[in-house]
């Protein structure tokens, strides 16, 4: 066993397995020991399949690029796994006792890559917020400061990875849900282009093409590898992203050339904490030192269309919530008691039920206009990359985003503000990555976001790996980290 088993990334662990220096079962045992040590503090696991995972690890695993590497699945999204529950962070769904009878395409591809799934991680109920504090399972804590949130909705997976328990964790991103937890826990979070991977067989797009599946990781090479693993269309998919000329993992370490990069440190209608603005400023300065042409610039629609964008984005989420409940009730053959859902979930369902078909279609029209307007900054104005803060604030305290039905407008505004830098690129479908390039004086991670034109994950990976080499972060460890009491 390597000495730093809990600090290694998935690429390194897979190489050790291939070389015969460690077995998949030994890695699974180490990961289980790490979870047993850190989860009682952080509360990131909602379902464990340890015995099944040990059996998988001891059996004939597929000879994929991540053979034998332990991982966890986010308990939300297109990641059904045969014989396993999927609670979606909800006591209502948990109590129904539903067990999946098939694998989602995402799950199948992760298993085909040779990954060993140890269980499922905590999420906010149905994922409409960026903190992981469901009533059904309790809050997940940030390993850098347990009074703070790890973000959401992939907060459980982020805590599992940041604590060293597993080298990567599955996540999904419909409004920042991979990138925001990555920022708040000192990890890498890559959101791929719309259509890069299949959401089947249960969905075509979800919702309105905002969501993609992926992972939170410790390194850029792992982030690129997961996109390679998941990429590709399946029969019945409504659309697919352009096929890359080579695997994205092959772009790690490739010189990106001299790029024109714009840096945004704030948006006029929202406040950005000075620490987060500084993170973007310093990232821009580092990129300039690396030979790129860097200037202050913001795509105009991010400044001028924000007030219109957010209500239509979140309105589309509400319509999706209402449709999901309609499907669920249809499958059950009975109505569900809305009072059993959390206030934020209930608010979205009720809002969606009040919307007309014309309201939903108009929102799509507004979002499509925003997408086309945003694209011109890259296509017509000649910029290659945009750098922004990932979050407008450093990791926030647990309870900061609690939803108050008596003050719903203010409650929604807090979520709007937290997603000001992430949501635009779920709407446009562009690839974006959060990198852990900054820490506050009191030791809290602050992520920086890089955004490329649609389909250009290759460029993101090249520049991200360039920054990773210039300002490495893999040596950093949070106070809660696996291995302190594991022999």
mmCIF file with all atom_site columns, C-alpha atoms in Angstrom, residues 162-312:
data_model
loop_
_atom_site.group_PDB
_atom_site.id
_atom_site.type_symbol
_atom_site.label_atom_id
_atom_site.label_alt_id
_atom_site.label_comp_id
_atom_site.label_asym_id
_atom_site.label_entity_id
_atom_site.label_seq_id
_atom_site.pdbx_PDB_ins_code
_atom_site.Cartn_x
_atom_site.Cartn_y
_atom_site.Cartn_z
_atom_site.occupancy
_atom_site.B_iso_or_equiv
_atom_site.pdbx_formal_charge
_atom_site.auth_seq_id
_atom_site.auth_comp_id
_atom_site.auth_asym_id
_atom_site.auth_atom_id
_atom_site.pdbx_PDB_model_num
ATOM 1   C CA . UNK A 1 162 ? -11.967 16.465 0.222   1.00 0.00 ? 162 UNK A CA 1
ATOM 2   C CA . UNK A 1 163 ? -11.688 14.322 3.352   1.00 0.00 ? 163 UNK A CA 1
ATOM 3   C CA . UNK A 1 164 ? -9.524  11.804 1.503   1.00 0.00 ? 164 UNK A CA 1
ATOM 4   C CA . UNK A 1 165 ? -12.032 8.974  1.809   1.00 0.00 ? 165 UNK A CA 1
ATOM 5   C CA . UNK A 1 166 ? -12.265 8.438  -1.959  1.00 0.00 ? 166 UNK A CA 1
ATOM 6   C CA . UNK A 1 167 ? -10.201 10.011 -4.762  1.00 0.00 ? 167 UNK A CA 1
ATOM 7   C CA . UNK A 1 168 ? -13.209 11.140 -6.789  1.00 0.00 ? 168 UNK A CA 1
ATOM 8   C CA . UNK A 1 169 ? -16.962 11.296 -6.351  1.00 0.00 ? 169 UNK A CA 1
ATOM 9   C CA . UNK A 1 170 ? -19.784 11.363 -8.849  1.00 0.00 ? 170 UNK A CA 1
ATOM 10  C CA . UNK A 1 171 ? -21.704 14.614 -9.123  1.00 0.00 ? 171 UNK A CA 1
ATOM 11  C CA . UNK A 1 172 ? -24.158 16.461 -11.310 1.00 0.00 ? 172 UNK A CA 1
ATOM 12  C CA . UNK A 1 173 ? -24.343 20.130 -12.244 1.00 0.00 ? 173 UNK A CA 1
ATOM 13  C CA . UNK A 1 174 ? -27.599 21.856 -13.215 1.00 0.00 ? 174 UNK A CA 1
ATOM 14  C CA . UNK A 1 175 ? -26.826 25.249 -11.658 1.00 0.00 ? 175 UNK A CA 1
ATOM 15  C CA . UNK A 1 176 ? -23.321 24.892 -10.269 1.00 0.00 ? 176 UNK A CA 1
ATOM 16  C CA . UNK A 1 177 ? -23.716 21.679 -8.313  1.00 0.00 ? 177 UNK A CA 1
ATOM 17  C CA . UNK A 1 178 ? -20.295 20.266 -9.244  1.00 0.00 ? 178 UNK A CA 1
ATOM 18  C CA . UNK A 1 179 ? -18.378 23.549 -9.429  1.00 0.00 ? 179 UNK A CA 1
ATOM 19  C CA . UNK A 1 180 ? -19.731 25.142 -6.238  1.00 0.00 ? 180 UNK A CA 1
ATOM 20  C CA . UNK A 1 181 ? -18.945 22.202 -3.911  1.00 0.00 ? 181 UNK A CA 1
ATOM 21  C CA . UNK A 1 182 ? -15.516 21.948 -5.569  1.00 0.00 ? 182 UNK A CA 1
ATOM 22  C CA . UNK A 1 183 ? -14.910 25.616 -4.794  1.00 0.00 ? 183 UNK A CA 1
ATOM 23  C CA . UNK A 1 184 ? -16.075 25.274 -1.191  1.00 0.00 ? 184 UNK A CA 1
ATOM 24  C CA . UNK A 1 185 ? -14.003 22.164 -0.414  1.00 0.00 ? 185 UNK A CA 1
ATOM 25  C CA . UNK A 1 186 ? -10.757 22.817 -2.318  1.00 0.00 ? 186 UNK A CA 1
ATOM 26  C CA . UNK A 1 187 ? -11.362 20.451 -5.240  1.00 0.00 ? 187 UNK A CA 1
ATOM 27  C CA . UNK A 1 188 ? -11.533 20.479 -9.035  1.00 0.00 ? 188 UNK A CA 1
ATOM 28  C CA . UNK A 1 189 ? -15.011 20.580 -10.556 1.00 0.00 ? 189 UNK A CA 1
ATOM 29  C CA . UNK A 1 190 ? -15.443 20.305 -14.318 1.00 0.00 ? 190 UNK A CA 1
ATOM 30  C CA . UNK A 1 191 ? -18.853 20.882 -15.881 1.00 0.00 ? 191 UNK A CA 1
ATOM 31  C CA . UNK A 1 192 ? -18.767 19.586 -19.431 1.00 0.00 ? 192 UNK A CA 1
ATOM 32  C CA . UNK A 1 193 ? -20.597 20.921 -22.470 1.00 0.00 ? 193 UNK A CA 1
ATOM 33  C CA . UNK A 1 194 ? -24.305 20.294 -22.908 1.00 0.00 ? 194 UNK A CA 1
ATOM 34  C CA . UNK A 1 195 ? -24.837 16.954 -24.607 1.00 0.00 ? 195 UNK A CA 1
ATOM 35  C CA . UNK A 1 196 ? -21.344 15.668 -23.842 1.00 0.00 ? 196 UNK A CA 1
ATOM 36  C CA . UNK A 1 197 ? -22.784 12.572 -22.148 1.00 0.00 ? 197 UNK A CA 1
ATOM 37  C CA . UNK A 1 198 ? -26.094 10.720 -22.271 1.00 0.00 ? 198 UNK A CA 1
ATOM 38  C CA . UNK A 1 199 ? -28.786 11.333 -19.652 1.00 0.00 ? 199 UNK A CA 1
ATOM 39  C CA . UNK A 1 200 ? -30.560 8.131  -20.655 1.00 0.00 ? 200 UNK A CA 1
ATOM 40  C CA . UNK A 1 201 ? -32.283 5.860  -20.563 1.00 0.00 ? 201 UNK A CA 1
ATOM 41  C CA . UNK A 1 202 ? -34.664 7.741  -18.269 1.00 0.00 ? 202 UNK A CA 1
ATOM 42  C CA . UNK A 1 203 ? -34.138 11.301 -19.521 1.00 0.00 ? 203 UNK A CA 1
ATOM 43  C CA . UNK A 1 204 ? -33.328 13.104 -22.725 1.00 0.00 ? 204 UNK A CA 1
ATOM 44  C CA . UNK A 1 205 ? -32.357 16.362 -21.101 1.00 0.00 ? 205 UNK A CA 1
ATOM 45  C CA . UNK A 1 206 ? -32.801 17.555 -17.524 1.00 0.00 ? 206 UNK A CA 1
ATOM 46  C CA . UNK A 1 207 ? -34.088 20.206 -17.039 1.00 0.00 ? 207 UNK A CA 1
ATOM 47  C CA . UNK A 1 208 ? -34.061 22.121 -20.327 1.00 0.00 ? 208 UNK A CA 1
ATOM 48  C CA . UNK A 1 209 ? -30.496 20.939 -20.944 1.00 0.00 ? 209 UNK A CA 1
ATOM 49  C CA . UNK A 1 210 ? -29.058 22.633 -17.843 1.00 0.00 ? 210 UNK A CA 1
ATOM 50  C CA . UNK A 1 211 ? -27.752 19.470 -16.186 1.00 0.00 ? 211 UNK A CA 1
ATOM 51  C CA . UNK A 1 212 ? -24.664 17.416 -16.899 1.00 0.00 ? 212 UNK A CA 1
ATOM 52  C CA . UNK A 1 213 ? -23.145 14.520 -14.963 1.00 0.00 ? 213 UNK A CA 1
ATOM 53  C CA . UNK A 1 214 ? -19.518 14.339 -13.892 1.00 0.00 ? 214 UNK A CA 1
ATOM 54  C CA . UNK A 1 215 ? -17.398 14.270 -10.749 1.00 0.00 ? 215 UNK A CA 1
ATOM 55  C CA . UNK A 1 216 ? -15.563 16.259 -8.127  1.00 0.00 ? 216 UNK A CA 1
ATOM 56  C CA . UNK A 1 217 ? -11.876 15.366 -8.184  1.00 0.00 ? 217 UNK A CA 1
ATOM 57  C CA . UNK A 1 218 ? -8.524  16.289 -6.675  1.00 0.00 ? 218 UNK A CA 1
ATOM 58  C CA . UNK A 1 219 ? -6.700  16.804 -9.961  1.00 0.00 ? 219 UNK A CA 1
ATOM 59  C CA . UNK A 1 220 ? -7.317  18.113 -13.445 1.00 0.00 ? 220 UNK A CA 1
ATOM 60  C CA . UNK A 1 221 ? -6.268  14.817 -15.026 1.00 0.00 ? 221 UNK A CA 1
ATOM 61  C CA . UNK A 1 222 ? -8.939  12.945 -13.056 1.00 0.00 ? 222 UNK A CA 1
ATOM 62  C CA . UNK A 1 223 ? -11.567 15.505 -14.084 1.00 0.00 ? 223 UNK A CA 1
ATOM 63  C CA . UNK A 1 224 ? -10.616 15.074 -17.736 1.00 0.00 ? 224 UNK A CA 1
ATOM 64  C CA . UNK A 1 225 ? -10.605 11.283 -17.455 1.00 0.00 ? 225 UNK A CA 1
ATOM 65  C CA . UNK A 1 226 ? -14.129 11.187 -16.001 1.00 0.00 ? 226 UNK A CA 1
ATOM 66  C CA . UNK A 1 227 ? -15.445 13.265 -18.900 1.00 0.00 ? 227 UNK A CA 1
ATOM 67  C CA . UNK A 1 228 ? -13.773 10.826 -21.300 1.00 0.00 ? 228 UNK A CA 1
ATOM 68  C CA . UNK A 1 229 ? -15.378 7.918  -19.450 1.00 0.00 ? 229 UNK A CA 1
ATOM 69  C CA . UNK A 1 230 ? -18.874 9.435  -19.597 1.00 0.00 ? 230 UNK A CA 1
ATOM 70  C CA . UNK A 1 231 ? -18.726 11.044 -23.026 1.00 0.00 ? 231 UNK A CA 1
ATOM 71  C CA . UNK A 1 232 ? -20.678 9.799  -26.000 1.00 0.00 ? 232 UNK A CA 1
ATOM 72  C CA . UNK A 1 233 ? -24.235 9.710  -27.248 1.00 0.00 ? 233 UNK A CA 1
ATOM 73  C CA . UNK A 1 234 ? -26.675 6.847  -26.842 1.00 0.00 ? 234 UNK A CA 1
ATOM 74  C CA . UNK A 1 235 ? -29.665 5.857  -29.020 1.00 0.00 ? 235 UNK A CA 1
ATOM 75  C CA . UNK A 1 236 ? -32.513 8.306  -28.459 1.00 0.00 ? 236 UNK A CA 1
ATOM 76  C CA . UNK A 1 237 ? -30.444 11.194 -27.096 1.00 0.00 ? 237 UNK A CA 1
ATOM 77  C CA . UNK A 1 238 ? -31.874 14.541 -28.288 1.00 0.00 ? 238 UNK A CA 1
ATOM 78  C CA . UNK A 1 239 ? -28.443 16.015 -29.131 1.00 0.00 ? 239 UNK A CA 1
ATOM 79  C CA . UNK A 1 240 ? -24.742 15.490 -28.561 1.00 0.00 ? 240 UNK A CA 1
ATOM 80  C CA . UNK A 1 241 ? -21.684 17.702 -28.145 1.00 0.00 ? 241 UNK A CA 1
ATOM 81  C CA . UNK A 1 242 ? -18.989 17.846 -30.854 1.00 0.00 ? 242 UNK A CA 1
ATOM 82  C CA . UNK A 1 243 ? -16.651 14.862 -30.809 1.00 0.00 ? 243 UNK A CA 1
ATOM 83  C CA . UNK A 1 244 ? -13.156 15.842 -29.598 1.00 0.00 ? 244 UNK A CA 1
ATOM 84  C CA . UNK A 1 245 ? -10.152 15.109 -31.778 1.00 0.00 ? 245 UNK A CA 1
ATOM 85  C CA . UNK A 1 246 ? -8.593  13.077 -28.936 1.00 0.00 ? 246 UNK A CA 1
ATOM 86  C CA . UNK A 1 247 ? -9.403  12.161 -25.331 1.00 0.00 ? 247 UNK A CA 1
ATOM 87  C CA . UNK A 1 248 ? -9.546  15.117 -22.971 1.00 0.00 ? 248 UNK A CA 1
ATOM 88  C CA . UNK A 1 249 ? -7.089  13.388 -20.636 1.00 0.00 ? 249 UNK A CA 1
ATOM 89  C CA . UNK A 1 250 ? -4.542  13.638 -23.456 1.00 0.00 ? 250 UNK A CA 1
ATOM 90  C CA . UNK A 1 251 ? -4.834  17.441 -23.246 1.00 0.00 ? 251 UNK A CA 1
ATOM 91  C CA . UNK A 1 252 ? -3.282  17.534 -19.760 1.00 0.00 ? 252 UNK A CA 1
ATOM 92  C CA . UNK A 1 253 ? 0.135   19.187 -20.059 1.00 0.00 ? 253 UNK A CA 1
ATOM 93  C CA . UNK A 1 254 ? -0.400  20.259 -23.676 1.00 0.00 ? 254 UNK A CA 1
ATOM 94  C CA . UNK A 1 255 ? 0.732   23.845 -24.237 1.00 0.00 ? 255 UNK A CA 1
ATOM 95  C CA . UNK A 1 256 ? -2.394  25.931 -24.881 1.00 0.00 ? 256 UNK A CA 1
ATOM 96  C CA . UNK A 1 257 ? -0.586  28.614 -26.852 1.00 0.00 ? 257 UNK A CA 1
ATOM 97  C CA . UNK A 1 258 ? -1.056  32.308 -26.212 1.00 0.00 ? 258 UNK A CA 1
ATOM 98  C CA . UNK A 1 259 ? -4.690  32.937 -25.387 1.00 0.00 ? 259 UNK A CA 1
ATOM 99  C CA . UNK A 1 260 ? -6.862  36.024 -25.014 1.00 0.00 ? 260 UNK A CA 1
ATOM 100 C CA . UNK A 1 261 ? -8.421  35.780 -21.573 1.00 0.00 ? 261 UNK A CA 1
ATOM 101 C CA . UNK A 1 262 ? -10.985 38.059 -19.954 1.00 0.00 ? 262 UNK A CA 1
ATOM 102 C CA . UNK A 1 263 ? -11.269 38.429 -16.176 1.00 0.00 ? 263 UNK A CA 1
ATOM 103 C CA . UNK A 1 264 ? -14.459 39.332 -14.326 1.00 0.00 ? 264 UNK A CA 1
ATOM 104 C CA . UNK A 1 265 ? -14.274 40.137 -10.608 1.00 0.00 ? 265 UNK A CA 1
ATOM 105 C CA . UNK A 1 266 ? -17.828 41.304 -9.994  1.00 0.00 ? 266 UNK A CA 1
ATOM 106 C CA . UNK A 1 267 ? -21.296 41.695 -11.445 1.00 0.00 ? 267 UNK A CA 1
ATOM 107 C CA . UNK A 1 268 ? -23.121 44.968 -11.000 1.00 0.00 ? 268 UNK A CA 1
ATOM 108 C CA . UNK A 1 269 ? -26.376 43.677 -9.548  1.00 0.00 ? 269 UNK A CA 1
ATOM 109 C CA . UNK A 1 270 ? -24.782 41.302 -6.989  1.00 0.00 ? 270 UNK A CA 1
ATOM 110 C CA . UNK A 1 271 ? -22.069 41.730 -4.369  1.00 0.00 ? 271 UNK A CA 1
ATOM 111 C CA . UNK A 1 272 ? -18.861 39.712 -4.500  1.00 0.00 ? 272 UNK A CA 1
ATOM 112 C CA . UNK A 1 273 ? -16.742 39.223 -1.395  1.00 0.00 ? 273 UNK A CA 1
ATOM 113 C CA . UNK A 1 274 ? -13.285 40.806 -1.733  1.00 0.00 ? 274 UNK A CA 1
ATOM 114 C CA . UNK A 1 275 ? -11.612 37.435 -1.105  1.00 0.00 ? 275 UNK A CA 1
ATOM 115 C CA . UNK A 1 276 ? -13.434 35.918 -4.084  1.00 0.00 ? 276 UNK A CA 1
ATOM 116 C CA . UNK A 1 277 ? -12.699 38.891 -6.323  1.00 0.00 ? 277 UNK A CA 1
ATOM 117 C CA . UNK A 1 278 ? -9.045  38.669 -5.269  1.00 0.00 ? 278 UNK A CA 1
ATOM 118 C CA . UNK A 1 279 ? -8.964  34.979 -6.219  1.00 0.00 ? 279 UNK A CA 1
ATOM 119 C CA . UNK A 1 280 ? -10.023 35.818 -9.785  1.00 0.00 ? 280 UNK A CA 1
ATOM 120 C CA . UNK A 1 281 ? -7.628  38.788 -9.969  1.00 0.00 ? 281 UNK A CA 1
ATOM 121 C CA . UNK A 1 282 ? -4.689  36.675 -8.849  1.00 0.00 ? 282 UNK A CA 1
ATOM 122 C CA . UNK A 1 283 ? -5.621  33.913 -11.292 1.00 0.00 ? 283 UNK A CA 1
ATOM 123 C CA . UNK A 1 284 ? -5.605  36.486 -14.083 1.00 0.00 ? 284 UNK A CA 1
ATOM 124 C CA . UNK A 1 285 ? -2.186  37.749 -12.984 1.00 0.00 ? 285 UNK A CA 1
ATOM 125 C CA . UNK A 1 286 ? -0.826  34.191 -12.972 1.00 0.00 ? 286 UNK A CA 1
ATOM 126 C CA . UNK A 1 287 ? -2.205  33.567 -16.450 1.00 0.00 ? 287 UNK A CA 1
ATOM 127 C CA . UNK A 1 288 ? -0.488  36.738 -17.646 1.00 0.00 ? 288 UNK A CA 1
ATOM 128 C CA . UNK A 1 289 ? 2.803   35.498 -16.142 1.00 0.00 ? 289 UNK A CA 1
ATOM 129 C CA . UNK A 1 290 ? 2.278   32.282 -18.099 1.00 0.00 ? 290 UNK A CA 1
ATOM 130 C CA . UNK A 1 291 ? 2.238   34.275 -21.324 1.00 0.00 ? 291 UNK A CA 1
ATOM 131 C CA . UNK A 1 292 ? -1.441  34.900 -22.007 1.00 0.00 ? 292 UNK A CA 1
ATOM 132 C CA . UNK A 1 293 ? -3.048  38.206 -22.948 1.00 0.00 ? 293 UNK A CA 1
ATOM 133 C CA . UNK A 1 294 ? -5.253  39.046 -19.974 1.00 0.00 ? 294 UNK A CA 1
ATOM 134 C CA . UNK A 1 295 ? -7.640  41.980 -19.625 1.00 0.00 ? 295 UNK A CA 1
ATOM 135 C CA . UNK A 1 296 ? -10.696 42.893 -17.589 1.00 0.00 ? 296 UNK A CA 1
ATOM 136 C CA . UNK A 1 297 ? -13.774 41.908 -19.568 1.00 0.00 ? 297 UNK A CA 1
ATOM 137 C CA . UNK A 1 298 ? -17.249 40.518 -18.985 1.00 0.00 ? 298 UNK A CA 1
ATOM 138 C CA . UNK A 1 299 ? -19.741 39.196 -21.555 1.00 0.00 ? 299 UNK A CA 1
ATOM 139 C CA . UNK A 1 300 ? -22.312 41.993 -21.683 1.00 0.00 ? 300 UNK A CA 1
ATOM 140 C CA . UNK A 1 301 ? -25.370 39.762 -21.053 1.00 0.00 ? 301 UNK A CA 1
ATOM 141 C CA . UNK A 1 302 ? -23.947 38.723 -17.663 1.00 0.00 ? 302 UNK A CA 1
ATOM 142 C CA . UNK A 1 303 ? -24.191 42.359 -16.620 1.00 0.00 ? 303 UNK A CA 1
ATOM 143 C CA . UNK A 1 304 ? -27.304 43.506 -18.483 1.00 0.00 ? 304 UNK A CA 1
ATOM 144 C CA . UNK A 1 305 ? -29.594 40.461 -18.538 1.00 0.00 ? 305 UNK A CA 1
ATOM 145 C CA . UNK A 1 306 ? -29.056 38.994 -15.068 1.00 0.00 ? 306 UNK A CA 1
ATOM 146 C CA . UNK A 1 307 ? -32.297 40.292 -13.577 1.00 0.00 ? 307 UNK A CA 1
ATOM 147 C CA . UNK A 1 308 ? -34.257 38.671 -16.409 1.00 0.00 ? 308 UNK A CA 1
ATOM 148 C CA . UNK A 1 309 ? -32.233 35.468 -16.553 1.00 0.00 ? 309 UNK A CA 1
ATOM 149 C CA . UNK A 1 310 ? -32.554 34.179 -13.001 1.00 0.00 ? 310 UNK A CA 1
ATOM 150 C CA . UNK A 1 311 ? -36.359 34.107 -12.646 1.00 0.00 ? 311 UNK A CA 1
ATOM 151 C CA . UNK A 1 312 ? -36.638 32.221 -15.934 1.00 0.00 ? 312 UNK A CA 1
#
